[in-house]
Short mmCIF file of N, CA, C and O in Angstrom, two decimals:
data_model
loop_
_atom_site.label_atom_id
_atom_site.label_comp_id
_atom_site.label_asym_id
_atom_site.label_seq_id
_atom_site.Cartn_x
_atom_site.Cartn_y
_atom_site.Cartn_z
N MET N 1 111.46 101.59 88.63
CA MET N 1 111.19 100.98 89.57
C MET N 1 109.42 101.49 90.08
O MET N 1 109.18 102.64 89.79
N ALA N 2 108.54 100.70 90.50
CA ALA N 2 107.45 100.82 90.86
C ALA N 2 107.98 101.37 92.76
O ALA N 2 108.80 101.26 92.93
N HIS N 3 106.90 102.38 93.19
CA HIS N 3 106.97 102.77 94.40
C HIS N 3 105.72 102.09 95.38
O HIS N 3 104.78 102.16 94.56
N TRP N 4 105.79 101.84 96.72
CA TRP N 4 104.60 101.88 97.54
C TRP N 4 104.29 102.42 98.31
O TRP N 4 105.04 102.97 99.36
N LEU N 5 103.07 101.85 99.18
CA LEU N 5 102.37 102.83 100.66
C LEU N 5 102.93 101.39 101.09
O LEU N 5 102.05 100.36 101.28
N TYR N 6 103.17 100.73 102.54
CA TYR N 6 102.78 99.60 103.56
C TYR N 6 102.39 100.72 104.74
O TYR N 6 102.85 101.19 105.51
N LYS N 7 101.00 100.03 105.36
CA LYS N 7 100.56 100.44 106.65
C LYS N 7 100.45 99.64 107.58
O LYS N 7 100.27 98.17 107.81
N SER N 8 100.74 100.30 108.80
CA SER N 8 100.99 99.58 109.89
C SER N 8 100.74 100.02 111.15
O SER N 8 101.23 101.76 111.34
N GLU N 9 99.77 99.75 112.01
CA GLU N 9 99.44 100.42 113.19
C GLU N 9 100.58 100.50 114.29
O GLU N 9 101.15 99.22 114.31
N PRO N 10 101.16 101.11 114.60
CA PRO N 10 102.22 101.44 115.44
C PRO N 10 102.16 100.62 116.71
O PRO N 10 103.20 100.17 117.85
N SER N 11 101.30 100.41 116.90
CA SER N 11 100.61 99.53 118.49
C SER N 11 101.53 98.27 118.10
O SER N 11 101.79 97.53 118.88
N SER N 12 100.91 97.79 116.48
CA SER N 12 101.52 96.44 116.37
C SER N 12 102.73 96.33 115.49
O SER N 12 103.89 95.32 115.97
N TRP N 13 103.41 97.21 114.74
CA TRP N 13 104.27 97.35 114.48
C TRP N 13 105.06 98.55 113.98
O TRP N 13 104.14 99.29 112.61
N SER N 14 105.56 99.37 114.45
CA SER N 14 106.07 101.11 114.63
C SER N 14 107.26 101.63 113.79
O SER N 14 108.00 100.22 113.24
N TRP N 15 107.60 102.88 113.24
CA TRP N 15 108.70 102.84 112.31
C TRP N 15 109.56 102.56 113.21
O TRP N 15 110.69 102.18 112.66
N ASP N 16 109.83 102.75 114.37
CA ASP N 16 111.29 102.72 114.90
C ASP N 16 111.28 101.63 115.45
O ASP N 16 112.75 101.18 115.16
N GLU N 17 110.34 100.10 115.24
CA GLU N 17 110.90 98.68 115.38
C GLU N 17 111.25 98.17 114.07
O GLU N 17 112.19 97.25 114.04
N GLN N 18 111.15 99.03 112.88
CA GLN N 18 111.44 98.94 111.35
C GLN N 18 112.75 99.32 111.54
O GLN N 18 113.75 98.62 110.80
N VAL N 19 113.21 100.30 112.39
CA VAL N 19 114.52 100.81 111.97
C VAL N 19 115.45 99.69 113.21
O VAL N 19 116.62 99.25 112.49
N ALA N 20 114.99 99.45 114.13
CA ALA N 20 115.79 98.44 114.76
C ALA N 20 115.89 97.22 114.44
O ALA N 20 116.99 96.95 114.73
N ALA N 21 114.94 96.70 113.04
CA ALA N 21 115.63 95.87 112.70
C ALA N 21 116.66 95.47 111.86
O ALA N 21 117.38 94.45 111.60
N GLY N 22 117.15 96.99 111.68
CA GLY N 22 118.40 96.66 110.84
C GLY N 22 118.56 96.61 109.42
O GLY N 22 117.52 96.28 108.71
N GLU N 23 119.61 95.90 108.94
CA GLU N 23 120.39 95.40 107.67
C GLU N 23 119.57 94.33 107.22
O GLU N 23 119.02 93.62 105.97
N LYS N 24 119.18 93.59 107.69
CA LYS N 24 118.61 92.19 108.29
C LYS N 24 116.89 92.08 107.97
O LYS N 24 116.47 91.73 107.19
N GLY N 25 116.39 93.79 108.10
CA GLY N 25 115.11 93.84 107.71
C GLY N 25 114.11 92.85 108.52
O GLY N 25 114.29 92.55 109.19
N THR N 26 112.82 92.85 107.86
CA THR N 26 111.45 92.14 108.71
C THR N 26 111.00 91.68 107.40
O THR N 26 110.65 92.35 106.76
N ALA N 27 110.02 90.82 107.79
CA ALA N 27 108.99 90.20 106.92
C ALA N 27 107.62 90.97 107.17
O ALA N 27 107.22 91.26 108.54
N TRP N 28 107.19 91.27 106.36
CA TRP N 28 105.90 92.24 105.99
C TRP N 28 104.27 91.45 106.03
O TRP N 28 104.17 90.45 105.00
N THR N 29 104.37 90.27 107.25
CA THR N 29 103.45 89.79 107.18
C THR N 29 102.23 89.86 107.71
O THR N 29 102.07 91.19 107.70
N GLY N 30 101.02 89.20 107.44
CA GLY N 30 99.35 89.09 107.49
C GLY N 30 98.91 89.83 106.77
O GLY N 30 97.75 90.10 106.94
N VAL N 31 99.15 90.28 105.50
CA VAL N 31 98.20 90.86 104.30
C VAL N 31 97.62 89.37 104.30
O VAL N 31 97.95 88.64 103.68
N ARG N 32 96.29 89.84 104.65
CA ARG N 32 94.81 88.79 103.76
C ARG N 32 94.10 89.48 103.33
O ARG N 32 92.86 88.98 103.05
N ASN N 33 94.13 89.90 102.21
CA ASN N 33 93.56 90.41 100.96
C ASN N 33 94.12 90.55 99.63
O ASN N 33 95.22 90.61 99.44
N HIS N 34 93.19 90.10 98.65
CA HIS N 34 93.70 89.55 97.38
C HIS N 34 94.34 90.41 96.51
O HIS N 34 95.00 90.46 96.27
N LEU N 35 93.93 91.91 96.67
CA LEU N 35 94.61 92.82 96.16
C LEU N 35 96.31 93.21 96.39
O LEU N 35 97.13 93.36 95.69
N ALA N 36 95.77 93.27 97.64
CA ALA N 36 97.35 93.51 98.44
C ALA N 36 98.10 92.47 98.32
O ALA N 36 99.76 92.45 97.56
N LYS N 37 97.69 91.16 98.26
CA LYS N 37 98.92 90.24 97.91
C LYS N 37 98.96 90.32 96.50
O LYS N 37 100.46 90.21 95.88
N LYS N 38 98.49 90.93 95.37
CA LYS N 38 99.15 90.95 94.17
C LYS N 38 100.07 92.13 93.66
O LYS N 38 101.13 91.90 93.44
N HIS N 39 99.87 93.17 95.03
CA HIS N 39 101.07 94.59 94.73
C HIS N 39 102.20 93.36 95.34
O HIS N 39 103.49 93.60 95.19
N LEU N 40 102.15 92.60 96.63
CA LEU N 40 103.47 92.00 97.12
C LEU N 40 103.96 91.35 95.59
O LEU N 40 105.41 91.35 95.92
N GLN N 41 103.09 90.90 95.07
CA GLN N 41 103.88 89.76 94.20
C GLN N 41 104.17 90.22 93.22
O GLN N 41 105.38 89.62 92.47
N ALA N 42 103.91 91.87 92.96
CA ALA N 42 104.33 92.85 91.82
C ALA N 42 106.01 93.34 92.68
O ALA N 42 106.69 93.73 91.52
N MET N 43 106.04 92.94 93.50
CA MET N 43 107.49 93.84 93.91
C MET N 43 108.75 93.26 93.78
O MET N 43 108.79 92.07 93.59
N LYS N 44 109.55 94.31 93.67
CA LYS N 44 111.29 93.64 93.08
C LYS N 44 111.83 94.17 93.84
O LYS N 44 112.17 95.21 94.69
N LEU N 45 113.43 93.59 93.90
CA LEU N 45 114.75 93.95 94.80
C LEU N 45 114.65 95.03 94.47
O LEU N 45 114.78 95.72 93.51
N GLY N 46 114.74 95.91 95.51
CA GLY N 46 115.15 97.41 95.69
C GLY N 46 114.24 98.62 95.40
O GLY N 46 114.68 99.59 95.20
N GLU N 47 112.73 97.77 95.18
CA GLU N 47 112.18 99.27 95.02
C GLU N 47 111.77 99.65 96.59
O GLU N 47 111.95 99.03 97.42
N ARG N 48 111.17 101.15 96.49
CA ARG N 48 111.08 101.75 97.89
C ARG N 48 109.49 102.00 98.24
O ARG N 48 108.50 101.89 97.38
N GLY N 49 109.13 102.25 99.34
CA GLY N 49 108.06 102.41 99.69
C GLY N 49 107.66 103.33 100.74
O GLY N 49 108.70 103.28 101.62
N PHE N 50 106.61 104.29 100.98
CA PHE N 50 106.62 104.72 102.52
C PHE N 50 105.97 103.98 103.19
O PHE N 50 105.17 102.85 103.13
N PHE N 51 106.35 103.99 104.56
CA PHE N 51 106.00 103.25 105.47
C PHE N 51 104.94 104.85 106.25
O PHE N 51 105.22 105.15 107.02
N TYR N 52 103.87 103.87 106.39
CA TYR N 52 103.01 104.84 106.87
C TYR N 52 102.06 103.86 108.58
O TYR N 52 101.86 103.16 108.37
N HIS N 53 101.81 105.28 109.30
CA HIS N 53 101.65 104.82 110.33
C HIS N 53 99.95 105.19 110.25
O HIS N 53 99.18 105.78 110.29
N SER N 54 99.05 103.97 110.74
CA SER N 54 97.71 104.10 110.31
C SER N 54 97.18 103.91 111.82
O SER N 54 97.68 103.38 112.81
N ASN N 55 96.00 104.51 111.34
CA ASN N 55 94.92 104.48 112.90
C ASN N 55 95.41 105.50 113.93
O ASN N 55 95.18 106.14 114.34
N GLU N 56 97.02 105.27 114.35
CA GLU N 56 97.75 105.97 115.38
C GLU N 56 98.12 107.13 114.24
O GLU N 56 99.49 106.08 113.85
N GLY N 57 98.31 108.23 114.89
CA GLY N 57 99.08 109.06 113.97
C GLY N 57 98.93 109.01 112.24
O GLY N 57 98.58 110.23 111.97
N LYS N 58 97.90 108.30 111.28
CA LYS N 58 98.08 108.77 110.04
C LYS N 58 99.18 109.13 109.55
O LYS N 58 98.84 110.36 109.38
N ALA N 59 100.14 108.60 108.92
CA ALA N 59 101.22 109.49 108.81
C ALA N 59 102.57 108.87 108.07
O ALA N 59 102.60 107.81 108.39
N VAL N 60 102.99 109.61 107.23
CA VAL N 60 103.58 108.77 106.06
C VAL N 60 105.29 109.29 107.40
O VAL N 60 105.33 110.42 107.31
N VAL N 61 105.91 108.43 107.59
CA VAL N 61 106.97 108.71 108.42
C VAL N 61 108.24 108.30 108.06
O VAL N 61 109.05 108.48 108.44
N GLY N 62 108.57 106.93 107.08
CA GLY N 62 109.79 106.76 106.43
C GLY N 62 109.52 106.10 105.14
O GLY N 62 108.52 105.91 104.75
N ILE N 63 110.87 105.55 105.02
CA ILE N 63 111.12 104.83 103.67
C ILE N 63 111.61 103.98 103.99
O ILE N 63 112.64 103.30 104.52
N VAL N 64 110.91 102.87 103.03
CA VAL N 64 111.87 101.05 103.41
C VAL N 64 111.64 100.55 101.93
O VAL N 64 111.41 100.96 101.19
N GLU N 65 112.90 99.81 101.78
CA GLU N 65 113.23 98.86 100.74
C GLU N 65 112.62 97.62 100.26
O GLU N 65 112.89 97.07 101.59
N VAL N 66 112.80 96.70 99.80
CA VAL N 66 111.78 95.53 99.12
C VAL N 66 113.42 94.44 99.44
O VAL N 66 114.09 94.84 97.75
N ILE N 67 114.31 93.90 100.50
CA ILE N 67 115.13 93.10 100.39
C ILE N 67 114.80 91.55 99.65
O ILE N 67 116.01 90.97 99.88
N ARG N 68 113.75 91.17 100.40
CA ARG N 68 113.44 89.89 99.50
C ARG N 68 112.34 89.87 98.71
O ARG N 68 111.04 90.17 99.73
N GLU N 69 112.10 89.33 97.52
CA GLU N 69 110.67 89.47 96.78
C GLU N 69 109.93 88.31 97.47
O GLU N 69 110.47 87.55 98.09
N TYR N 70 108.27 88.26 97.24
CA TYR N 70 107.35 87.86 97.37
C TYR N 70 107.74 86.49 97.86
O TYR N 70 108.13 85.25 96.90
N TYR N 71 107.24 85.70 98.73
CA TYR N 71 107.59 84.15 99.13
C TYR N 71 106.25 83.66 100.19
O TYR N 71 105.40 85.28 100.81
N PRO N 72 106.20 82.64 100.24
CA PRO N 72 104.58 82.01 101.50
C PRO N 72 104.84 82.79 102.44
O PRO N 72 106.07 83.10 103.39
N ASP N 73 103.98 83.61 103.60
CA ASP N 73 103.56 83.75 104.56
C ASP N 73 103.67 82.30 105.38
O ASP N 73 102.60 81.87 105.42
N HIS N 74 104.49 82.39 106.44
CA HIS N 74 104.53 81.19 107.66
C HIS N 74 103.69 81.38 108.33
O HIS N 74 103.19 80.65 109.35
N THR N 75 102.64 82.89 108.80
CA THR N 75 101.28 82.96 109.55
C THR N 75 100.36 82.75 108.92
O THR N 75 99.54 82.97 109.52
N ASP N 76 100.31 81.92 107.82
CA ASP N 76 99.15 82.41 107.52
C ASP N 76 98.41 80.42 106.97
O ASP N 76 99.42 80.21 106.23
N PRO N 77 97.90 80.29 107.48
CA PRO N 77 97.85 78.35 107.90
C PRO N 77 96.56 78.39 106.40
O PRO N 77 96.84 77.20 105.97
N THR N 78 96.13 79.03 105.93
CA THR N 78 96.05 78.16 104.26
C THR N 78 96.56 78.12 103.43
O THR N 78 96.24 77.53 102.32
N GLY N 79 97.82 78.71 103.44
CA GLY N 79 98.60 78.99 102.66
C GLY N 79 98.91 79.60 101.28
O GLY N 79 99.42 79.63 100.35
N ARG N 80 97.37 80.51 101.41
CA ARG N 80 97.03 81.64 99.65
C ARG N 80 98.08 82.71 100.07
O ARG N 80 98.03 83.24 98.83
N PHE N 81 98.37 83.04 101.34
CA PHE N 81 99.09 84.63 101.19
C PHE N 81 100.57 85.01 101.08
O PHE N 81 101.47 83.75 101.75
N GLY N 82 101.43 85.30 100.80
CA GLY N 82 102.95 85.38 101.17
C GLY N 82 103.27 87.49 101.92
O GLY N 82 102.35 87.98 102.53
N MET N 83 104.55 87.41 101.52
CA MET N 83 104.90 88.52 102.06
C MET N 83 106.36 88.82 101.32
O MET N 83 106.75 87.89 100.18
N VAL N 84 106.84 89.99 102.00
CA VAL N 84 108.28 90.37 101.13
C VAL N 84 108.75 90.43 102.44
O VAL N 84 107.90 91.29 103.40
N ASP N 85 110.43 90.94 102.28
CA ASP N 85 111.25 91.50 103.79
C ASP N 85 111.47 92.93 102.95
O ASP N 85 111.54 93.43 101.92
N LEU N 86 111.72 93.65 104.08
CA LEU N 86 111.73 95.22 104.09
C LEU N 86 113.14 95.77 104.78
O LEU N 86 112.53 95.13 106.12
N LYS N 87 113.33 96.39 104.65
CA LYS N 87 114.82 97.28 105.59
C LYS N 87 113.94 98.40 105.68
O LYS N 87 113.78 99.54 104.74
N ALA N 88 114.05 99.17 106.97
CA ALA N 88 114.56 101.14 106.94
C ALA N 88 115.41 101.58 106.00
O ALA N 88 116.14 101.18 106.15
N VAL N 89 115.13 102.26 105.44
CA VAL N 89 115.88 103.23 104.58
C VAL N 89 116.25 104.45 105.29
O VAL N 89 117.26 104.70 105.44
N GLU N 90 115.04 105.54 105.62
CA GLU N 90 115.35 106.48 106.34
C GLU N 90 114.00 107.31 106.25
O GLU N 90 112.84 106.90 106.20
N PRO N 91 113.88 107.86 107.57
CA PRO N 91 112.94 108.15 108.43
C PRO N 91 112.54 109.89 107.24
O PRO N 91 113.21 110.56 106.68
N LEU N 92 111.68 110.01 107.28
CA LEU N 92 110.95 111.54 106.45
C LEU N 92 111.27 112.60 107.61
O LEU N 92 111.71 112.03 108.87
N ARG N 93 112.18 113.98 107.25
CA ARG N 93 112.24 114.73 108.21
C ARG N 93 111.26 115.27 108.70
O ARG N 93 111.26 115.57 110.11
N GLU N 94 110.10 115.28 108.21
CA GLU N 94 108.85 115.59 108.78
C GLU N 94 107.85 114.59 108.52
O GLU N 94 107.67 114.38 107.22
N PRO N 95 107.07 113.94 109.70
CA PRO N 95 105.90 113.42 109.06
C PRO N 95 105.30 113.88 107.92
O PRO N 95 104.63 114.71 108.56
N VAL N 96 104.63 113.74 106.90
CA VAL N 96 103.17 113.32 106.06
C VAL N 96 102.00 113.22 106.66
O VAL N 96 101.94 111.65 106.22
N THR N 97 101.05 113.77 107.18
CA THR N 97 100.39 113.73 107.73
C THR N 97 99.21 113.25 106.56
O THR N 97 99.14 113.61 105.57
N LEU N 98 97.83 112.66 106.92
CA LEU N 98 96.83 111.92 106.32
C LEU N 98 96.44 113.54 105.46
O LEU N 98 95.78 113.71 104.74
N GLU N 99 96.02 114.21 107.02
CA GLU N 99 95.02 115.22 106.57
C GLU N 99 95.91 116.14 105.05
O GLU N 99 95.35 116.74 104.50
N ALA N 100 97.65 116.15 104.97
CA ALA N 100 98.31 117.22 105.03
C ALA N 100 98.10 116.40 103.14
O ALA N 100 97.83 117.50 102.27
N ILE N 101 98.18 115.75 103.14
CA ILE N 101 98.04 114.32 101.79
C ILE N 101 96.76 115.07 101.03
O ILE N 101 97.00 114.86 99.99
N LYS N 102 95.66 115.01 101.82
CA LYS N 102 94.23 115.17 101.32
C LYS N 102 94.26 116.83 100.66
O LYS N 102 93.41 116.78 99.91
N SER N 103 95.34 117.80 101.47
CA SER N 103 94.82 119.43 100.92
C SER N 103 95.57 119.33 99.95
O SER N 103 95.65 120.53 99.33
N GLN N 104 96.34 118.12 99.24
CA GLN N 104 97.12 118.47 97.98
C GLN N 104 96.09 118.36 97.10
O GLN N 104 95.97 117.05 97.19
N PRO N 105 95.87 118.93 95.97
CA PRO N 105 94.87 118.62 94.89
C PRO N 105 95.77 117.72 94.14
O PRO N 105 94.64 116.79 93.58
N GLU N 106 96.99 117.87 93.94
CA GLU N 106 97.62 116.63 92.85
C GLU N 106 97.68 115.20 93.52
O GLU N 106 97.97 114.41 92.88
N LEU N 107 97.32 114.93 94.83
CA LEU N 107 97.31 113.72 95.30
C LEU N 107 95.66 113.26 95.41
O LEU N 107 95.95 111.83 96.03
N ALA N 108 94.88 113.81 94.83
CA ALA N 108 93.32 113.60 95.23
C ALA N 108 92.98 112.19 94.80
O ALA N 108 92.34 111.20 95.33
N ASP N 109 94.09 111.50 93.87
CA ASP N 109 93.35 110.06 93.36
C ASP N 109 94.76 108.97 93.98
O ASP N 109 94.50 107.82 93.54
N MET N 110 95.42 109.27 94.69
CA MET N 110 96.14 108.41 95.22
C MET N 110 95.37 107.32 96.27
O MET N 110 94.29 107.76 96.84
N VAL N 111 95.85 106.16 96.41
CA VAL N 111 95.25 105.23 96.87
C VAL N 111 95.02 105.16 98.10
O VAL N 111 93.83 105.10 98.22
N LEU N 112 95.90 106.17 98.66
CA LEU N 112 95.72 106.17 100.12
C LEU N 112 94.21 106.84 100.39
O LEU N 112 93.56 106.56 101.63
N ILE N 113 93.88 107.65 99.34
CA ILE N 113 92.03 108.57 99.46
C ILE N 113 91.81 107.82 98.93
O ILE N 113 90.52 107.57 99.85
N LYS N 114 91.23 107.06 98.05
CA LYS N 114 90.82 106.76 97.63
C LYS N 114 90.39 105.44 97.92
O LYS N 114 89.31 104.91 97.71
N ASN N 115 91.48 104.50 98.42
CA ASN N 115 90.83 103.08 98.88
C ASN N 115 91.64 102.64 100.60
O ASN N 115 92.93 102.03 100.64
N SER N 116 91.52 103.34 101.08
CA SER N 116 91.80 103.56 102.37
C SER N 116 92.41 102.59 103.29
O SER N 116 93.22 102.51 104.22
N ARG N 117 91.43 101.50 103.11
CA ARG N 117 91.47 100.29 104.00
C ARG N 117 93.02 99.21 103.30
O ARG N 117 93.52 98.52 104.16
N LEU N 118 93.11 99.56 102.14
CA LEU N 118 94.35 98.85 101.43
C LEU N 118 95.37 98.91 101.85
O LEU N 118 96.20 100.01 102.19
N SER N 119 95.48 97.55 102.79
CA SER N 119 97.34 97.60 103.45
C SER N 119 98.18 98.38 102.66
O SER N 119 99.74 98.31 103.37
N VAL N 120 98.86 97.63 101.65
CA VAL N 120 99.79 97.81 100.80
C VAL N 120 98.96 98.38 99.48
O VAL N 120 98.43 97.33 98.98
N GLN N 121 99.91 99.25 98.65
CA GLN N 121 99.39 100.14 97.74
C GLN N 121 100.18 100.78 96.95
O GLN N 121 101.57 100.44 97.24
N PRO N 122 99.90 101.03 95.38
CA PRO N 122 101.35 101.38 94.55
C PRO N 122 101.11 102.77 94.95
O PRO N 122 99.88 103.05 95.41
N VAL N 123 102.16 103.64 94.97
CA VAL N 123 102.18 105.21 94.84
C VAL N 123 102.94 105.41 93.81
O VAL N 123 103.76 105.15 93.05
N THR N 124 102.31 106.42 92.48
CA THR N 124 102.86 106.95 91.64
C THR N 124 103.95 107.45 91.80
O THR N 124 104.19 108.01 92.47
N ASP N 125 104.73 107.65 90.59
CA ASP N 125 106.03 108.44 90.60
C ASP N 125 106.28 110.19 91.10
O ASP N 125 106.65 110.60 91.56
N GLU N 126 104.69 110.81 90.85
CA GLU N 126 104.52 111.92 90.87
C GLU N 126 104.14 112.34 92.61
O GLU N 126 104.32 112.59 93.10
N GLU N 127 103.38 111.36 92.48
CA GLU N 127 103.39 110.98 94.54
C GLU N 127 104.16 111.12 94.96
O GLU N 127 104.34 111.27 96.07
N TRP N 128 104.97 109.99 94.77
CA TRP N 128 105.99 109.31 95.66
C TRP N 128 106.76 111.13 95.29
O TRP N 128 107.45 111.43 96.49
N ARG N 129 107.42 111.71 94.59
CA ARG N 129 107.98 113.21 94.43
C ARG N 129 107.46 114.30 94.93
O ARG N 129 107.94 114.78 96.02
N ILE N 130 106.11 114.15 95.38
CA ILE N 130 105.19 115.01 96.36
C ILE N 130 105.06 114.89 97.95
O ILE N 130 105.93 115.83 98.47
N VAL N 131 104.75 113.76 98.03
CA VAL N 131 105.06 113.25 99.39
C VAL N 131 106.39 113.34 100.06
O VAL N 131 106.89 113.91 100.89
N CYS N 132 107.52 112.87 99.56
CA CYS N 132 108.79 113.47 99.64
C CYS N 132 109.35 114.89 99.84
O CYS N 132 109.95 114.87 101.00
N ARG N 133 108.97 115.71 99.26
CA ARG N 133 109.16 116.94 99.18
C ARG N 133 108.51 117.21 100.39
O ARG N 133 109.11 118.42 101.09
N LEU N 134 107.23 116.90 100.37
CA LEU N 134 106.44 117.03 101.89
C LEU N 134 106.70 116.48 103.06
O LEU N 134 106.95 117.22 104.19
N GLY N 135 107.75 115.59 103.21
CA GLY N 135 108.37 115.12 104.08
C GLY N 135 109.61 115.51 104.47
O GLY N 135 110.37 115.01 105.30
N GLY N 136 110.32 116.95 103.82
CA GLY N 136 111.47 117.06 103.33
C GLY N 136 112.86 116.59 103.00
O GLY N 136 114.07 116.75 103.20
N LEU N 137 112.40 115.26 102.26
CA LEU N 137 113.59 114.99 101.48
C LEU N 137 113.69 115.71 99.92
O LEU N 137 112.90 115.68 99.69
#
């Protein structure tokens, strides 16, 4: 199974709001980048990803799971983009900051470092293990 990272500004959509959505989860709307769209299209049910607070906090704070595969995004008037549905799985015991990620030489090639503006991105198995360990899981 693949792993992912989803970026959200806490003032727009926070980890606490994701958790509050419960088992029904939420639609991951608003992606308007074609590479991020391809990542959303590649996602399969049950795959997990990091929930990352961007701009404010800049840290991985939790783990989410894909509960519905790619479908049209109702917020896109052009009809070109889609979304997946996600539910919160568990918080990290300790948020893993961008600074902490950058301090790990084995994470130097992580998309979060190399292409920081991409809102939905893949995470390798090794990156997943390292970030989970840093987060206390």
